[in-house]
Amino acid sequence: MTRTWVFAVAIAGSFAATAAGAHHSFAAFFDPTKSVTVKGTVTAFAFTNPHGLIAIDVPKPGGAVEHWRAETNAPVILERRGWARDTLKAGDVVTLRGWASRDGKPYIRLVQANRADGSVIGVPFDSSDK
Amino acid sequence: MRASLAAIAAAGLAFAVPAAPPAAHPDLSGFWGPMRQQHPVDAALMAKLPPNTAVLDDSGVAEFPQGEYGGLKLKPAALAEARKWKPEDEMTVARTCAAPSIVYAIQGPFPFEVYQTPQVIVFRYEYFDQVRIIFTDGRPHLPANAPHTKVGDSIGHWEGDELVVDTTHLAPATITNNGLNHSAGLHMVERYKLSPDRKRLMATEWFEDPAVLDNNGARYIQWTAQPGNHVAGYDCDPSFALNYQQGK
C-alpha cells in the first residue's frame, strides 16, 4: 500500500494562519515573505464574499494619489475576528499592512489594520484563530 | 385450512411482535466549524484508504502554490493543461464566483450544517451556498447520462459508526485550486465519523479519476461542533474581481 503525505508549502509560518480558502489561490497570488504597509483614506469597504475588500487612497509627495486595495478574508472569518460590515466607512484614515501581490499591483492581502489613533481593528490575521 | 391458519397465526404474530427498531446510527446533525489544525489524523480512517493514494495535506487554510499537486500523478494531458493555468485567470467577473466542485470545496475553512433523517442526510455548506442531499434509502446512483453538477449525486450507507458517502456525476472543476481540474468521471468516497467525545467530526475524502490521474487522491478533514451557530449565506459578489483588474 502506498500512501504519500505531501505537505503543502503554504503551511509554513504565518501564512497558514491567514490564507482563507479563497476561491482564487492565495499561494499563487500573494508572497507571504513580502510585507507592504500603506496609509491612506478609505474610499470603500466591501463586506462580501468571496473576500472583503478595503479601497484606500494613499497620498504621495507632489500631490499624487495611489489607489490601493486590500483583500481580506471572507466575512464569516472577519466576524470571528471582531470585524463587522460597518467597521470601516469612507473617510476613515487607516494603516494597512499585508502581503504583496506577486504581480506587483497595488493590491495586498490584509494582515493588520490600524485606525488613525493607532488602535488595531479586530484581531490581526497573523494571530492564532480563536 | 391448515395453511390458512398458519397464515393467520403468522399475521397475528406479526402484530404481536413489534418490528425491530432500525439500527441506531450516530447522529451527525448540527453545525460543524472548520478547525485550524488537521493533525493528528484519525489512524483508523486513514487505514481504510485504498492503495496507490496520495494524501493531500492542503485541508483547511493551506493551499498549494502554482505547480504543486500534492503527490497526485497527473497524466500528460492533464499536466499540460494545469501548466497553462495562470492565477489572474480566476480574477475575472466570469470566474471569481464560479463554484468549485465538492472535491475541493469541502476541505476549505468554512463551516457546514448536517440535517439527518433515516432516508436522507443534508449537508449545507457555507462555501458557495452548496447543498448536498445524500440518499441513505438504498437507491442507486443516477443513470450515467444524468446531468453532472458541482455537488454531484451522492448515496450513503452506514458501516458501523461510519457514514460512507459515494459520489458521482460531478461536473469538472478544480482539485487543488491551482489549475488541476478533475474530469466528469471522477468518483469520490467519503467516510465520516464522530470522535468519542462527539465534539469533532472526522472524515476522509478519497477520489479516483483515471482520465486525469495515474494514482488516487485523498484528504483528511475534521471539524469541531459549535452548537447554536449557523451557516451564513455566501452570496458571492463577482464584482470583487474588478478591484483586482483595476489595480495599476
mmCIF file of N, CA, C and O in Angstrom, chain B residues 28 32 35 38 40-45 112 161-163 190-205 219-224:
data_model
loop_
_atom_site.group_PDB
_atom_site.id
_atom_site.type_symbol
_atom_site.label_atom_id
_atom_site.label_comp_id
_atom_site.label_asym_id
_atom_site.label_seq_id
_atom_site.Cartn_x
_atom_site.Cartn_y
_atom_site.Cartn_z
ATOM 1 N N LEU B 28 -25.148 12.840 13.230
ATOM 2 C CA LEU B 28 -24.152 13.842 12.821
ATOM 3 C C LEU B 28 -24.753 15.242 12.738
ATOM 4 O O LEU B 28 -24.068 16.193 12.351
ATOM 5 N N TRP B 32 -20.984 22.348 12.098
ATOM 6 C CA TRP B 32 -19.586 21.909 12.181
ATOM 7 C C TRP B 32 -18.681 23.000 11.621
ATOM 8 O O TRP B 32 -18.767 23.357 10.450
ATOM 9 N N MET B 35 -11.582 23.522 11.540
ATOM 10 C CA MET B 35 -10.514 23.501 12.541
ATOM 11 C C MET B 35 -9.214 23.958 11.900
ATOM 12 O O MET B 35 -8.919 23.582 10.760
ATOM 13 N N GLN B 38 -5.340 20.166 11.317
ATOM 14 C CA GLN B 38 -5.869 18.919 10.766
ATOM 15 C C GLN B 38 -5.107 17.708 11.306
ATOM 16 O O GLN B 38 -5.377 16.579 10.926
ATOM 17 N N PRO B 40 -3.423 15.716 14.918
ATOM 18 C CA PRO B 40 -3.159 14.421 14.307
ATOM 19 C C PRO B 40 -4.402 13.874 13.616
ATOM 20 O O PRO B 40 -5.526 14.227 13.965
ATOM 21 N N VAL B 41 -4.172 13.008 12.670
ATOM 22 C CA VAL B 41 -5.274 12.415 11.921
ATOM 23 C C VAL B 41 -5.791 11.181 12.654
ATOM 24 O O VAL B 41 -5.139 10.655 13.557
ATOM 25 N N ASP B 42 -6.959 10.725 12.265
ATOM 26 C CA ASP B 42 -7.530 9.504 12.826
ATOM 27 C C ASP B 42 -6.942 8.315 12.064
ATOM 28 O O ASP B 42 -7.235 8.110 10.883
ATOM 29 N N ALA B 43 -6.128 7.548 12.751
ATOM 30 C CA ALA B 43 -5.388 6.473 12.080
ATOM 31 C C ALA B 43 -6.324 5.415 11.495
ATOM 32 O O ALA B 43 -6.047 4.853 10.426
ATOM 33 N N ALA B 44 -7.427 5.156 12.179
ATOM 34 C CA ALA B 44 -8.337 4.111 11.692
ATOM 35 C C ALA B 44 -8.982 4.521 10.370
ATOM 36 O O ALA B 44 -9.132 3.694 9.463
ATOM 37 N N LEU B 45 -9.345 5.783 10.261
ATOM 38 C CA LEU B 45 -9.910 6.249 8.997
ATOM 39 C C LEU B 45 -8.864 6.197 7.883
ATOM 40 O O LEU B 45 -9.150 5.767 6.759
ATOM 41 N N PHE B 112 -20.206 23.935 7.880
ATOM 42 C CA PHE B 112 -21.380 23.362 7.236
ATOM 43 C C PHE B 112 -22.319 22.803 8.295
ATOM 44 O O PHE B 112 -21.936 22.605 9.445
ATOM 45 N N ASP B 161 -20.158 2.726 12.864
ATOM 46 C CA ASP B 161 -20.365 4.122 13.249
ATOM 47 C C ASP B 161 -19.928 5.102 12.173
ATOM 48 O O ASP B 161 -19.864 6.308 12.412
ATOM 49 N N GLU B 162 -19.606 4.599 10.993
ATOM 50 C CA GLU B 162 -19.107 5.484 9.931
ATOM 51 C C GLU B 162 -20.152 5.657 8.835
ATOM 52 O O GLU B 162 -20.722 4.677 8.346
ATOM 53 N N LEU B 163 -20.362 6.885 8.456
ATOM 54 C CA LEU B 163 -21.187 7.185 7.286
ATOM 55 C C LEU B 163 -20.278 7.161 6.061
ATOM 56 O O LEU B 163 -19.284 7.896 6.001
ATOM 57 N N GLU B 190 -16.349 9.274 0.638
ATOM 58 C CA GLU B 190 -16.040 9.926 1.913
ATOM 59 C C GLU B 190 -16.466 9.010 3.056
ATOM 60 O O GLU B 190 -17.476 8.301 2.963
ATOM 61 N N ARG B 191 -15.691 9.083 4.132
ATOM 62 C CA ARG B 191 -16.050 8.372 5.368
ATOM 63 C C ARG B 191 -16.098 9.385 6.499
ATOM 64 O O ARG B 191 -15.128 10.124 6.710
ATOM 65 N N TYR B 192 -17.203 9.431 7.207
ATOM 66 C CA TYR B 192 -17.394 10.369 8.310
ATOM 67 C C TYR B 192 -17.613 9.592 9.602
ATOM 68 O O TYR B 192 -18.348 8.594 9.614
ATOM 69 N N LYS B 193 -17.024 10.091 10.673
ATOM 70 C CA LYS B 193 -17.333 9.518 11.989
ATOM 71 C C LYS B 193 -17.085 10.561 13.073
ATOM 72 O O LYS B 193 -16.293 11.501 12.892
ATOM 73 N N LEU B 194 -17.754 10.385 14.176
ATOM 74 C CA LEU B 194 -17.615 11.300 15.308
ATOM 75 C C LEU B 194 -16.447 10.860 16.182
ATOM 76 O O LEU B 194 -16.154 9.664 16.293
ATOM 77 N N SER B 195 -15.818 11.834 16.828
ATOM 78 C CA SER B 195 -14.823 11.497 17.839
ATOM 79 C C SER B 195 -15.549 10.906 19.046
ATOM 80 O O SER B 195 -16.761 11.097 19.208
ATOM 81 N N PRO B 196 -14.843 10.190 19.893
ATOM 82 C CA PRO B 196 -15.507 9.574 21.049
ATOM 83 C C PRO B 196 -16.267 10.571 21.917
ATOM 84 O O PRO B 196 -17.326 10.240 22.457
ATOM 85 N N ASP B 197 -15.770 11.794 22.028
ATOM 86 C CA ASP B 197 -16.483 12.789 22.843
ATOM 87 C C ASP B 197 -17.532 13.555 22.035
ATOM 88 O O ASP B 197 -18.173 14.466 22.550
ATOM 89 N N ARG B 198 -17.689 13.199 20.774
ATOM 90 C CA ARG B 198 -18.683 13.770 19.863
ATOM 91 C C ARG B 198 -18.467 15.269 19.618
ATOM 92 O O ARG B 198 -19.353 15.960 19.131
ATOM 93 N N LYS B 199 -17.311 15.763 19.932
ATOM 94 C CA LYS B 199 -17.044 17.186 19.717
ATOM 95 C C LYS B 199 -16.377 17.461 18.380
ATOM 96 O O LYS B 199 -16.232 18.618 17.980
ATOM 97 N N ARG B 200 -15.922 16.413 17.720
ATOM 98 C CA ARG B 200 -15.294 16.568 16.407
ATOM 99 C C ARG B 200 -15.944 15.622 15.414
ATOM 100 O O ARG B 200 -16.337 14.510 15.759
ATOM 101 N N LEU B 201 -16.015 16.100 14.184
ATOM 102 C CA LEU B 201 -16.434 15.254 13.070
ATOM 103 C C LEU B 201 -15.203 15.049 12.206
ATOM 104 O O LEU B 201 -14.555 16.023 11.797
ATOM 105 N N MET B 202 -14.867 13.793 11.960
ATOM 106 C CA MET B 202 -13.645 13.476 11.222
ATOM 107 C C MET B 202 -14.032 12.786 9.919
ATOM 108 O O MET B 202 -15.022 12.042 9.874
ATOM 109 N N ALA B 203 -13.239 13.024 8.876
ATOM 110 C CA ALA B 203 -13.596 12.442 7.581
ATOM 111 C C ALA B 203 -12.358 12.223 6.725
ATOM 112 O O ALA B 203 -11.339 12.905 6.876
ATOM 113 N N THR B 204 -12.478 11.257 5.837
ATOM 114 C CA THR B 204 -11.549 11.161 4.718
ATOM 115 C C THR B 204 -12.347 11.341 3.440
ATOM 116 O O THR B 204 -13.504 10.923 3.333
ATOM 117 N N GLU B 205 -11.710 12.025 2.507
ATOM 118 C CA GLU B 205 -12.274 12.226 1.170
ATOM 119 C C GLU B 205 -11.307 11.542 0.212
ATOM 120 O O GLU B 205 -10.148 11.932 0.125
ATOM 121 N N ARG B 219 -7.929 13.317 1.079
ATOM 122 C CA ARG B 219 -7.669 14.331 2.104
ATOM 123 C C ARG B 219 -8.248 13.848 3.428
ATOM 124 O O ARG B 219 -9.219 13.092 3.436
ATOM 125 N N TYR B 220 -7.641 14.295 4.504
ATOM 126 C CA TYR B 220 -8.226 14.108 5.831
ATOM 127 C C TYR B 220 -8.753 15.472 6.283
ATOM 128 O O TYR B 220 -8.054 16.488 6.169
ATOM 129 N N ILE B 221 -9.968 15.487 6.774
ATOM 130 C CA ILE B 221 -10.599 16.754 7.171
ATOM 131 C C ILE B 221 -11.294 16.547 8.510
ATOM 132 O O ILE B 221 -11.890 15.483 8.743
ATOM 133 N N GLN B 222 -11.235 17.553 9.372
ATOM 134 C CA GLN B 222 -12.004 17.461 10.610
ATOM 135 C C GLN B 222 -12.596 18.817 10.964
ATOM 136 O O GLN B 222 -12.069 19.871 10.605
ATOM 137 N N TRP B 223 -13.722 18.746 11.647
ATOM 138 C CA TRP B 223 -14.459 19.941 12.040
ATOM 139 C C TRP B 223 -14.795 19.832 13.526
ATOM 140 O O TRP B 223 -14.787 18.742 14.102
ATOM 141 N N THR B 224 -15.133 20.954 14.122
ATOM 142 C CA THR B 224 -15.490 20.962 15.532
ATOM 143 C C THR B 224 -16.951 21.352 15.698
ATOM 144 O O THR B 224 -17.453 22.224 14.977
#
